[in-house]
Amino acid sequence: MDITNAATWLEIKRAAITNNIQRLRQITATQIMAVVKGNAYGHGLVEVSRTAVAAGAEWLALARLEEAQLLRENGITAPILVMTYTHPSRAPEAARQGITLTAYNPQQAQQLSDVMRGSQQPLMVHAKINTGMNRLGVLPEEGPDFLHLLKTLPALQVTGMFTHFACADELKHPTTARQLSRFQTLVQAVEKAGLRPPLIHASSSAAMLYENEARFDIVRAGIAMYGLQPSSETPLPQGFEPALSWKARLVAINHLPPGEGVGYNHRYFTTKNERIGVFSAGYGDGVRRRPGNMILLGGKRLKVIGICMDQCLINLDEVPAAQVGDEVVLIGRQGEASITPEDIAAAWQTTNYEVVTGLAARVPRLDRKSTRLNSSHTDIS
């Protein structure tokens, strides 16, 4: 697609994703499971998955079977783990497509086995252990019995075991140490019992960077793979680069007298003769309809004063040279100014995860080949 014809678009630097994966491998010295759920954190599922595999990621991780099947339909043959709920009736199709599912309690595991009875192809599963997230999984004390059950259930093949940290992005949070200790004790127990699966994993981005003992056999590279900070307490080290920029166009300029309301519900009124610009992105694309939104135009950061589904409004007083057709940056850099997902998250009182995963599928994702490394982060290697 020619970006000169686009209303709003995302530019994805695949080379940045490649670089970030390679940097994570340097830091962790272990295998990489690229987490591409949520449309690859808004970056585009199929192309990011291809890029991650080409960069050396041994596994791909998703949340929905439909996501995994889309990758298979697009010729991606790498091992795939679906980390959350899948209806047991869909186990045979997962097995046929070589997709690994998660087994997270005895009842659900038995259901998977019952559906698979008589199948010529086993269903691969990773056992989920609840060390303190209290979401899915059996308690660590129940882990050996659960692994033994999985081993005896017909048509199931246990290829992994994992847990998930609740507070790894809060540096030195005592919960992480407790969870890791419980999981380590379980790993030792299943090893002693001869039940250890080939792959043990626990670390998301923050944990793999700041909890060396939690790396085990493979690490799950999520937010860091995209060059975004796991949190303010767990920043990325040097050598990572954000992969995503979000842009739109200035499509109209209106000259309004004093006292005119602007946009839905007239949350903004002109106080003098003002030039009001319209740019081609809105809450249907991922802008939230709330105060605090900002964009870059002419190298300056401007407040958004009106939000619609497909367009937004800005005051152009600070950029008198602005013209219809100019590029507007919602995430990224323009001149010396920049807006990051972390900036937007602060304005929305949420996380950068929610900012990028909320980018609508209708926004085209375009490949941007050039890269520029960001060396402004703390070096922890």
mmCIF file of C-alpha atoms in Angstrom:
data_model
loop_
_atom_site.group_PDB
_atom_site.id
_atom_site.type_symbol
_atom_site.label_atom_id
_atom_site.label_comp_id
_atom_site.label_asym_id
_atom_site.label_seq_id
_atom_site.Cartn_x
_atom_site.Cartn_y
_atom_site.Cartn_z
ATOM 1 C CA MET A 1 0.000 0.000 0.000
ATOM 2 C CA ASP A 2 1.211 3.508 -0.879
ATOM 3 C CA ILE A 3 1.080 5.596 2.309
ATOM 4 C CA THR A 4 0.332 8.694 0.235
ATOM 5 C CA ASN A 5 -3.161 7.203 -0.165
ATOM 6 C CA ALA A 6 -3.709 6.228 3.476
ATOM 7 C CA ALA A 7 -5.810 8.184 5.974
ATOM 8 C CA THR A 8 -4.076 6.701 8.998
ATOM 9 C CA TRP A 9 -1.479 3.937 9.195
ATOM 10 C CA LEU A 10 1.058 2.166 11.355
ATOM 11 C CA GLU A 11 4.682 1.885 10.347
ATOM 12 C CA ILE A 12 6.250 -1.306 11.696
ATOM 13 C CA LYS A 13 10.028 -1.646 11.713
ATOM 14 C CA ARG A 14 10.569 -5.363 11.306
ATOM 15 C CA ALA A 15 14.298 -4.814 11.654
ATOM 16 C CA ALA A 16 13.649 -3.393 15.127
ATOM 17 C CA ILE A 17 11.791 -6.566 16.137
ATOM 18 C CA THR A 18 14.669 -8.663 14.801
ATOM 19 C CA ASN A 19 17.144 -6.537 16.724
ATOM 20 C CA ASN A 20 15.108 -6.740 19.930
ATOM 21 C CA ILE A 21 14.841 -10.530 19.779
ATOM 22 C CA GLN A 22 18.560 -10.846 19.204
ATOM 23 C CA ARG A 23 19.225 -8.483 22.115
ATOM 24 C CA LEU A 24 16.993 -10.572 24.392
ATOM 25 C CA ARG A 25 18.873 -13.696 23.389
ATOM 26 C CA GLN A 26 22.177 -11.986 24.228
ATOM 27 C CA ILE A 27 20.878 -10.994 27.656
ATOM 28 C CA THR A 28 19.116 -14.232 28.599
ATOM 29 C CA ALA A 29 21.269 -16.816 26.762
ATOM 30 C CA THR A 30 18.208 -19.011 26.297
ATOM 31 C CA GLN A 31 15.494 -19.883 23.804
ATOM 32 C CA ILE A 32 12.884 -17.278 22.879
ATOM 33 C CA MET A 33 9.118 -17.737 22.788
ATOM 34 C CA ALA A 34 7.774 -14.712 20.912
ATOM 35 C CA VAL A 35 4.447 -13.617 22.393
ATOM 36 C CA VAL A 36 2.305 -12.481 19.466
ATOM 37 C CA LYS A 37 -1.145 -12.547 21.048
ATOM 38 C CA GLY A 38 -3.452 -9.560 20.654
ATOM 39 C CA ASN A 39 -2.516 -9.086 16.981
ATOM 40 C CA ALA A 40 1.149 -9.099 18.038
ATOM 41 C CA TYR A 41 0.467 -6.355 20.610
ATOM 42 C CA GLY A 42 -1.183 -4.357 17.831
ATOM 43 C CA HIS A 43 1.801 -4.669 15.484
ATOM 44 C CA GLY A 44 0.255 -7.181 13.052
ATOM 45 C CA LEU A 45 0.063 -10.901 13.819
ATOM 46 C CA VAL A 46 1.209 -12.624 10.641
ATOM 47 C CA GLU A 47 4.095 -10.374 9.608
ATOM 48 C CA VAL A 48 5.455 -10.013 13.143
ATOM 49 C CA SER A 49 5.298 -13.778 13.614
ATOM 50 C CA ARG A 50 7.212 -14.318 10.382
ATOM 51 C CA THR A 51 9.770 -11.762 11.480
ATOM 52 C CA ALA A 52 10.152 -13.316 14.937
ATOM 53 C CA VAL A 53 10.705 -16.801 13.537
ATOM 54 C CA ALA A 54 13.192 -15.498 10.975
ATOM 55 C CA ALA A 55 15.004 -13.720 13.821
ATOM 56 C CA GLY A 56 15.441 -17.018 15.642
ATOM 57 C CA ALA A 57 12.457 -17.304 17.972
ATOM 58 C CA GLU A 58 11.918 -21.010 18.608
ATOM 59 C CA TRP A 59 8.246 -20.738 19.667
ATOM 60 C CA LEU A 60 5.253 -18.441 19.210
ATOM 61 C CA ALA A 61 2.721 -17.844 22.000
ATOM 62 C CA LEU A 62 -0.873 -16.708 21.619
ATOM 63 C CA ALA A 63 -4.079 -16.505 23.627
ATOM 64 C CA ARG A 64 -6.626 -17.842 21.134
ATOM 65 C CA LEU A 65 -6.742 -20.903 18.910
ATOM 66 C CA GLU A 66 -8.077 -18.710 16.097
ATOM 67 C CA GLU A 67 -4.876 -16.669 16.171
ATOM 68 C CA ALA A 68 -2.793 -19.829 15.952
ATOM 69 C CA GLN A 69 -4.839 -21.188 13.076
ATOM 70 C CA LEU A 70 -4.405 -17.947 11.154
ATOM 71 C CA LEU A 71 -0.644 -18.401 11.399
ATOM 72 C CA ARG A 72 -0.918 -21.961 10.113
ATOM 73 C CA GLU A 73 -3.114 -20.776 7.228
ATOM 74 C CA ASN A 74 -0.355 -18.327 6.322
ATOM 75 C CA GLY A 75 2.295 -21.028 6.173
ATOM 76 C CA ILE A 76 3.959 -20.454 9.545
ATOM 77 C CA THR A 77 5.105 -23.853 10.801
ATOM 78 C CA ALA A 78 6.951 -22.887 14.012
ATOM 79 C CA PRO A 79 5.801 -24.461 17.300
ATOM 80 C CA ILE A 80 2.835 -22.576 18.751
ATOM 81 C CA LEU A 81 1.479 -22.489 22.301
ATOM 82 C CA VAL A 82 -2.063 -21.291 23.042
ATOM 83 C CA MET A 83 -1.697 -20.117 26.641
ATOM 84 C CA THR A 84 -5.330 -19.699 27.732
ATOM 85 C CA TYR A 85 -8.712 -21.401 27.390
ATOM 86 C CA THR A 86 -9.623 -23.440 24.328
ATOM 87 C CA HIS A 87 -12.927 -25.308 24.215
ATOM 88 C CA PRO A 88 -12.155 -29.035 24.528
ATOM 89 C CA SER A 89 -14.154 -29.846 21.397
ATOM 90 C CA ARG A 90 -11.485 -28.029 19.377
ATOM 91 C CA ALA A 91 -8.615 -30.171 20.600
ATOM 92 C CA PRO A 92 -8.600 -32.469 17.534
ATOM 93 C CA GLU A 93 -8.164 -29.576 15.115
ATOM 94 C CA ALA A 94 -5.362 -28.177 17.278
ATOM 95 C CA ALA A 95 -3.654 -31.566 17.226
ATOM 96 C CA ARG A 96 -3.994 -31.857 13.444
ATOM 97 C CA GLN A 97 -2.379 -28.449 13.019
ATOM 98 C CA GLY A 98 0.437 -29.126 15.471
ATOM 99 C CA ILE A 99 -0.774 -26.463 17.916
ATOM 100 C CA THR A 100 0.002 -26.957 21.610
ATOM 101 C CA LEU A 101 -2.772 -26.206 24.103
ATOM 102 C CA THR A 102 -2.635 -25.419 27.818
ATOM 103 C CA ALA A 103 -3.842 -27.918 30.409
ATOM 104 C CA TYR A 104 -4.692 -26.059 33.607
ATOM 105 C CA ASN A 105 -6.675 -28.396 35.886
ATOM 106 C CA PRO A 106 -7.526 -32.098 36.088
ATOM 107 C CA GLN A 107 -11.130 -31.714 34.944
ATOM 108 C CA GLN A 108 -10.196 -29.712 31.849
ATOM 109 C CA ALA A 109 -7.322 -32.083 31.073
ATOM 110 C CA GLN A 110 -9.693 -35.059 31.305
ATOM 111 C CA GLN A 111 -12.068 -33.306 28.889
ATOM 112 C CA LEU A 112 -9.218 -32.796 26.414
ATOM 113 C CA SER A 113 -8.296 -36.453 26.689
ATOM 114 C CA ASP A 114 -11.892 -37.634 26.261
ATOM 115 C CA VAL A 115 -12.288 -35.623 23.069
ATOM 116 C CA MET A 116 -8.982 -36.944 21.740
ATOM 117 C CA ARG A 117 -9.775 -40.615 22.477
ATOM 118 C CA GLY A 118 -9.108 -42.740 19.406
ATOM 119 C CA SER A 119 -7.165 -39.983 17.649
ATOM 120 C CA GLN A 120 -4.152 -41.061 15.628
ATOM 121 C CA GLN A 121 -2.288 -37.844 16.492
ATOM 122 C CA PRO A 122 -1.601 -36.828 20.112
ATOM 123 C CA LEU A 123 -2.499 -33.412 21.458
ATOM 124 C CA MET A 124 0.547 -31.609 22.817
ATOM 125 C CA VAL A 125 -0.047 -29.689 26.043
ATOM 126 C CA HIS A 126 1.852 -27.467 28.457
ATOM 127 C CA ALA A 127 0.827 -27.803 32.094
ATOM 128 C CA LYS A 128 -0.100 -24.504 33.758
ATOM 129 C CA ILE A 129 0.945 -23.992 37.385
ATOM 130 C CA ASN A 130 -0.651 -21.346 39.602
ATOM 131 C CA THR A 131 2.149 -20.026 41.802
ATOM 132 C CA GLY A 132 0.300 -16.863 42.834
ATOM 133 C CA MET A 133 -1.341 -15.197 39.830
ATOM 134 C CA ASN A 134 -4.517 -17.065 40.855
ATOM 135 C CA ARG A 135 -5.906 -17.169 37.368
ATOM 136 C CA LEU A 136 -5.408 -20.563 35.670
ATOM 137 C CA GLY A 137 -3.405 -23.573 36.789
ATOM 138 C CA VAL A 138 -3.007 -26.055 39.600
ATOM 139 C CA LEU A 139 -1.194 -25.180 42.811
ATOM 140 C CA PRO A 140 2.505 -26.104 42.902
ATOM 141 C CA GLU A 141 1.836 -28.664 45.640
ATOM 142 C CA GLU A 142 -0.573 -30.399 43.249
ATOM 143 C CA GLY A 143 1.880 -30.178 40.354
ATOM 144 C CA PRO A 144 3.483 -33.654 40.574
ATOM 145 C CA ASP A 145 0.089 -35.383 40.709
ATOM 146 C CA PHE A 146 -1.127 -33.233 37.821
ATOM 147 C CA LEU A 147 1.936 -34.070 35.706
ATOM 148 C CA HIS A 148 1.428 -37.755 36.510
ATOM 149 C CA LEU A 149 -2.240 -37.527 35.465
ATOM 150 C CA LEU A 150 -1.349 -35.818 32.193
ATOM 151 C CA LYS A 151 1.212 -38.495 31.459
ATOM 152 C CA THR A 152 -1.385 -41.235 31.886
ATOM 153 C CA LEU A 153 -4.230 -39.611 29.928
ATOM 154 C CA PRO A 154 -4.650 -41.099 26.452
ATOM 155 C CA ALA A 155 -3.701 -39.013 23.420
ATOM 156 C CA LEU A 156 -2.095 -36.217 25.467
ATOM 157 C CA GLN A 157 1.611 -35.495 25.215
ATOM 158 C CA VAL A 158 3.078 -33.192 27.870
ATOM 159 C CA THR A 159 5.797 -31.051 26.278
ATOM 160 C CA GLY A 160 6.007 -28.161 28.737
ATOM 161 C CA MET A 161 5.176 -26.676 32.133
ATOM 162 C CA PHE A 162 4.833 -22.982 32.966
ATOM 163 C CA THR A 163 3.703 -20.334 35.380
ATOM 164 C CA HIS A 164 3.052 -16.597 35.214
ATOM 165 C CA PHE A 165 4.354 -13.915 37.558
ATOM 166 C CA ALA A 166 1.845 -11.403 38.899
ATOM 167 C CA CYS A 167 4.210 -8.568 39.885
ATOM 168 C CA ALA A 168 7.424 -9.018 37.887
ATOM 169 C CA ASP A 169 7.173 -5.481 36.500
ATOM 170 C CA GLU A 170 7.351 -4.107 40.074
ATOM 171 C CA LEU A 171 11.039 -4.419 40.836
ATOM 172 C CA LYS A 172 11.897 -6.433 43.974
ATOM 173 C CA HIS A 173 8.237 -7.111 44.737
ATOM 174 C CA PRO A 174 8.178 -9.937 47.328
ATOM 175 C CA THR A 175 5.439 -11.778 45.429
ATOM 176 C CA THR A 176 7.829 -12.554 42.584
ATOM 177 C CA ALA A 177 10.367 -14.164 44.908
ATOM 178 C CA ARG A 178 7.625 -16.261 46.547
ATOM 179 C CA GLN A 179 6.262 -17.386 43.190
ATOM 180 C CA LEU A 180 9.708 -18.243 41.864
ATOM 181 C CA SER A 181 10.570 -20.224 44.987
ATOM 182 C CA ARG A 182 7.360 -22.235 44.749
ATOM 183 C CA PHE A 183 7.949 -22.949 41.073
ATOM 184 C CA GLN A 184 11.590 -23.946 41.621
ATOM 185 C CA THR A 185 10.506 -26.372 44.329
ATOM 186 C CA LEU A 186 8.000 -27.902 41.921
ATOM 187 C CA VAL A 187 10.594 -28.202 39.147
ATOM 188 C CA GLN A 188 12.875 -30.089 41.534
ATOM 189 C CA ALA A 189 10.013 -32.367 42.567
ATOM 190 C CA VAL A 190 8.987 -33.295 39.022
ATOM 191 C CA GLU A 191 12.610 -33.869 38.078
ATOM 192 C CA LYS A 192 13.016 -36.248 41.019
ATOM 193 C CA ALA A 193 9.808 -38.049 40.016
ATOM 194 C CA GLY A 194 10.912 -38.388 36.397
ATOM 195 C CA LEU A 195 8.039 -36.170 35.224
ATOM 196 C CA ARG A 196 9.951 -33.115 33.973
ATOM 197 C CA PRO A 197 8.636 -31.937 30.579
ATOM 198 C CA PRO A 198 11.138 -30.789 27.920
ATOM 199 C CA LEU A 199 10.289 -27.079 28.306
ATOM 200 C CA ILE A 200 9.983 -25.156 31.577
ATOM 201 C CA HIS A 201 9.098 -21.462 31.341
ATOM 202 C CA ALA A 202 8.062 -18.673 33.677
ATOM 203 C CA SER A 203 9.523 -15.355 32.511
ATOM 204 C CA SER A 204 7.712 -12.592 30.702
ATOM 205 C CA SER A 205 9.701 -9.539 29.581
ATOM 206 C CA ALA A 206 10.242 -7.942 32.992
ATOM 207 C CA ALA A 207 11.178 -11.223 34.656
ATOM 208 C CA MET A 208 13.614 -12.295 31.963
ATOM 209 C CA LEU A 209 15.455 -8.981 32.274
ATOM 210 C CA TYR A 210 15.497 -8.681 36.069
ATOM 211 C CA GLU A 211 15.078 -12.225 37.493
ATOM 212 C CA ASN A 212 17.936 -14.318 36.120
ATOM 213 C CA GLU A 213 16.899 -17.461 38.003
ATOM 214 C CA ALA A 214 13.469 -17.402 36.358
ATOM 215 C CA ARG A 215 14.709 -17.998 32.801
ATOM 216 C CA PHE A 216 14.650 -21.825 32.852
ATOM 217 C CA ASP A 217 14.536 -23.414 29.346
ATOM 218 C CA ILE A 218 12.797 -20.665 27.381
ATOM 219 C CA VAL A 219 11.571 -17.105 28.033
ATOM 220 C CA ARG A 220 8.368 -15.492 26.811
ATOM 221 C CA ALA A 221 9.286 -12.275 24.993
ATOM 222 C CA GLY A 222 6.292 -9.967 24.915
ATOM 223 C CA ILE A 223 6.421 -6.197 25.358
ATOM 224 C CA ALA A 224 10.236 -6.058 25.183
ATOM 225 C CA MET A 225 10.224 -7.701 21.754
ATOM 226 C CA TYR A 226 8.362 -4.645 20.474
ATOM 227 C CA GLY A 227 10.868 -2.251 22.031
ATOM 228 C CA LEU A 228 8.477 -1.013 24.725
ATOM 229 C CA GLN A 229 9.149 -0.714 28.452
ATOM 230 C CA PRO A 230 7.737 -3.487 30.664
ATOM 231 C CA SER A 231 7.194 -0.747 33.273
ATOM 232 C CA SER A 232 8.826 2.357 34.678
ATOM 233 C CA GLU A 233 10.468 0.182 37.359
ATOM 234 C CA THR A 234 11.781 -2.353 34.831
ATOM 235 C CA PRO A 235 13.082 -0.310 31.876
ATOM 236 C CA LEU A 236 14.676 -1.829 28.817
ATOM 237 C CA PRO A 237 18.470 -1.922 28.656
ATOM 238 C CA GLN A 238 20.443 -0.287 25.883
ATOM 239 C CA GLY A 239 20.093 -1.513 22.333
ATOM 240 C CA PHE A 240 16.311 -1.872 22.058
ATOM 241 C CA GLU A 241 14.186 0.071 19.588
ATOM 242 C CA PRO A 242 10.423 0.682 19.416
ATOM 243 C CA ALA A 243 9.003 -1.037 16.358
ATOM 244 C CA LEU A 244 5.791 0.960 15.899
ATOM 245 C CA SER A 245 4.886 4.438 14.743
ATOM 246 C CA TRP A 246 1.315 5.678 14.195
ATOM 247 C CA LYS A 247 0.566 8.415 11.693
ATOM 248 C CA ALA A 248 -2.338 10.206 10.029
ATOM 249 C CA ARG A 249 -3.001 13.200 7.799
ATOM 250 C CA LEU A 250 -4.185 16.736 8.310
ATOM 251 C CA VAL A 251 -7.226 16.642 6.031
ATOM 252 C CA ALA A 252 -8.955 19.985 6.651
ATOM 253 C CA ILE A 253 -8.428 23.397 8.268
ATOM 254 C CA ASN A 254 -11.425 25.374 9.515
ATOM 255 C CA HIS A 255 -11.295 29.099 10.358
ATOM 256 C CA LEU A 256 -13.650 29.729 13.267
ATOM 257 C CA PRO A 257 -14.639 32.927 15.096
ATOM 258 C CA PRO A 258 -14.739 33.245 18.903
ATOM 259 C CA GLY A 259 -17.369 31.292 20.796
ATOM 260 C CA GLU A 260 -17.667 28.304 18.449
ATOM 261 C CA GLY A 261 -17.982 24.820 19.943
ATOM 262 C CA VAL A 262 -15.755 22.159 18.452
ATOM 263 C CA GLY A 263 -16.478 18.439 18.116
ATOM 264 C CA TYR A 264 -18.923 16.179 19.934
ATOM 265 C CA ASN A 265 -20.523 17.673 23.065
ATOM 266 C CA HIS A 266 -18.586 20.925 22.502
ATOM 267 C CA ARG A 267 -15.892 20.195 25.086
ATOM 268 C CA TYR A 268 -13.813 22.978 23.512
ATOM 269 C CA PHE A 269 -14.860 26.525 22.539
ATOM 270 C CA THR A 270 -12.822 28.981 20.524
ATOM 271 C CA THR A 271 -11.821 32.130 22.411
ATOM 272 C CA LYS A 272 -10.676 34.135 19.366
ATOM 273 C CA ASN A 273 -10.341 33.643 15.635
ATOM 274 C CA GLU A 274 -8.788 30.180 15.502
ATOM 275 C CA ARG A 275 -7.560 27.716 12.886
ATOM 276 C CA ILE A 276 -8.922 24.278 13.790
ATOM 277 C CA GLY A 277 -7.316 21.319 12.068
ATOM 278 C CA VAL A 278 -8.919 17.963 11.356
ATOM 279 C CA PHE A 279 -6.753 14.834 11.166
ATOM 280 C CA SER A 280 -7.805 11.407 9.939
ATOM 281 C CA ALA A 281 -7.750 9.118 12.984
ATOM 282 C CA GLY A 282 -10.232 8.636 15.805
ATOM 283 C CA TYR A 283 -11.525 6.320 18.474
ATOM 284 C CA GLY A 284 -12.427 3.772 15.787
ATOM 285 C CA ASP A 285 -8.692 3.493 15.178
ATOM 286 C CA GLY A 286 -7.499 3.396 18.784
ATOM 287 C CA VAL A 287 -7.622 6.980 20.097
ATOM 288 C CA ARG A 288 -9.528 7.012 23.358
ATOM 289 C CA ARG A 289 -12.365 9.481 23.786
ATOM 290 C CA ARG A 290 -10.986 11.116 26.889
ATOM 291 C CA PRO A 291 -8.803 14.106 27.878
ATOM 292 C CA GLY A 292 -5.030 13.985 27.528
ATOM 293 C CA ASN A 293 -4.621 12.959 23.888
ATOM 294 C CA MET A 294 -1.791 14.610 21.970
ATOM 295 C CA ILE A 295 -0.190 14.516 18.535
ATOM 296 C CA LEU A 296 2.849 15.909 16.726
ATOM 297 C CA LEU A 297 2.505 18.338 13.847
ATOM 298 C CA GLY A 298 5.283 20.497 12.473
ATOM 299 C CA GLY A 299 7.592 19.057 15.115
ATOM 300 C CA LYS A 300 5.390 20.402 17.937
ATOM 301 C CA ARG A 301 3.268 18.528 20.454
ATOM 302 C CA LEU A 302 -0.374 19.647 20.268
ATOM 303 C CA LYS A 303 -3.369 18.799 22.437
ATOM 304 C CA VAL A 304 -6.323 17.038 20.833
ATOM 305 C CA ILE A 305 -9.420 19.148 21.478
ATOM 306 C CA GLY A 306 -12.104 16.976 19.884
ATOM 307 C CA ILE A 307 -12.395 13.240 19.258
ATOM 308 C CA CYS A 308 -14.687 11.486 16.781
ATOM 309 C CA MET A 309 -14.769 7.883 15.585
ATOM 310 C CA ASP A 310 -12.710 8.554 12.454
ATOM 311 C CA GLN A 311 -11.257 12.049 12.928
ATOM 312 C CA CYS A 312 -9.884 14.319 15.633
ATOM 313 C CA LEU A 313 -9.533 18.082 16.029
ATOM 314 C CA ILE A 314 -6.594 20.281 17.038
ATOM 315 C CA ASN A 315 -5.857 23.980 17.403
ATOM 316 C CA LEU A 316 -3.220 25.071 14.853
ATOM 317 C CA ASP A 317 -2.117 28.365 16.451
ATOM 318 C CA GLU A 318 1.332 26.965 17.298
ATOM 319 C CA VAL A 319 1.915 25.698 13.746
ATOM 320 C CA PRO A 320 0.886 28.567 11.444
ATOM 321 C CA ALA A 321 2.591 26.891 8.489
ATOM 322 C CA ALA A 322 0.432 23.749 8.754
ATOM 323 C CA GLN A 323 -1.263 22.758 5.512
ATOM 324 C CA VAL A 324 -3.766 20.139 4.443
ATOM 325 C CA GLY A 325 -1.872 16.954 3.643
ATOM 326 C CA ASP A 326 0.735 17.373 6.388
ATOM 327 C CA GLU A 327 1.736 14.278 8.346
ATOM 328 C CA VAL A 328 0.398 13.941 11.898
ATOM 329 C CA VAL A 329 2.205 11.633 14.337
ATOM 330 C CA LEU A 330 0.218 9.962 17.110
ATOM 331 C CA ILE A 331 3.033 7.597 18.187
ATOM 332 C CA GLY A 332 6.613 8.137 17.125
ATOM 333 C CA ARG A 333 9.015 10.943 16.361
ATOM 334 C CA GLN A 334 8.764 14.122 14.291
ATOM 335 C CA GLY A 335 11.812 16.339 14.282
ATOM 336 C CA GLU A 336 13.098 16.541 17.839
ATOM 337 C CA ALA A 337 9.726 15.807 19.409
ATOM 338 C CA SER A 338 8.312 12.379 20.197
ATOM 339 C CA ILE A 339 5.259 10.674 21.667
ATOM 340 C CA THR A 340 5.653 7.166 23.070
ATOM 341 C CA PRO A 341 3.026 4.595 24.062
ATOM 342 C CA GLU A 342 4.228 5.242 27.606
ATOM 343 C CA ASP A 343 3.327 8.943 27.214
ATOM 344 C CA ILE A 344 -0.157 8.025 26.027
ATOM 345 C CA ALA A 345 -0.563 5.438 28.780
ATOM 346 C CA ALA A 346 0.239 8.081 31.382
ATOM 347 C CA ALA A 347 -2.422 10.384 29.934
ATOM 348 C CA TRP A 348 -4.981 7.570 29.837
ATOM 349 C CA GLN A 349 -3.961 6.212 33.264
ATOM 350 C CA THR A 350 -3.254 2.760 31.880
ATOM 351 C CA THR A 351 -0.278 0.808 30.491
ATOM 352 C CA ASN A 352 1.539 0.839 27.171
ATOM 353 C CA TYR A 353 0.252 -2.714 26.629
ATOM 354 C CA GLU A 354 -3.304 -1.404 26.451
ATOM 355 C CA VAL A 355 -2.353 1.453 24.139
ATOM 356 C CA VAL A 356 -0.819 -0.701 21.405
ATOM 357 C CA THR A 357 -3.146 -3.703 21.665
ATOM 358 C CA GLY A 358 -6.057 -1.276 21.279
ATOM 359 C CA LEU A 359 -4.950 -0.177 17.819
ATOM 360 C CA ALA A 360 -7.730 -1.189 15.448
ATOM 361 C CA ALA A 361 -7.300 -3.922 12.857
ATOM 362 C CA ARG A 362 -8.631 -1.559 10.169
ATOM 363 C CA VAL A 363 -5.482 0.579 10.415
ATOM 364 C CA PRO A 364 -3.027 -0.716 7.775
ATOM 365 C CA ARG A 365 0.333 -1.959 9.052
ATOM 366 C CA LEU A 366 3.142 -0.963 6.699
ATOM 367 C CA ASP A 367 6.721 -2.164 6.728
ATOM 368 C CA ARG A 368 9.289 0.493 7.543
ATOM 369 C CA LYS A 369 12.787 -0.700 6.727
ATOM 370 C CA SER A 370 14.957 1.986 8.320
ATOM 371 C CA THR A 371 15.959 1.725 11.978
ATOM 372 C CA ARG A 372 17.560 3.969 14.541
ATOM 373 C CA LEU A 373 18.678 2.453 17.830
ATOM 374 C CA ASN A 374 17.613 4.152 21.045
ATOM 375 C CA SER A 375 20.425 4.219 23.593
ATOM 376 C CA SER A 376 18.619 6.262 26.247
ATOM 377 C CA HIS A 377 17.708 3.289 28.465
ATOM 378 C CA THR A 378 19.506 1.763 31.403
ATOM 379 C CA ASP A 379 22.081 -0.923 30.603
ATOM 380 C CA ILE A 380 21.537 -3.989 32.810
ATOM 381 C CA SER A 381 23.460 -6.583 30.811
#
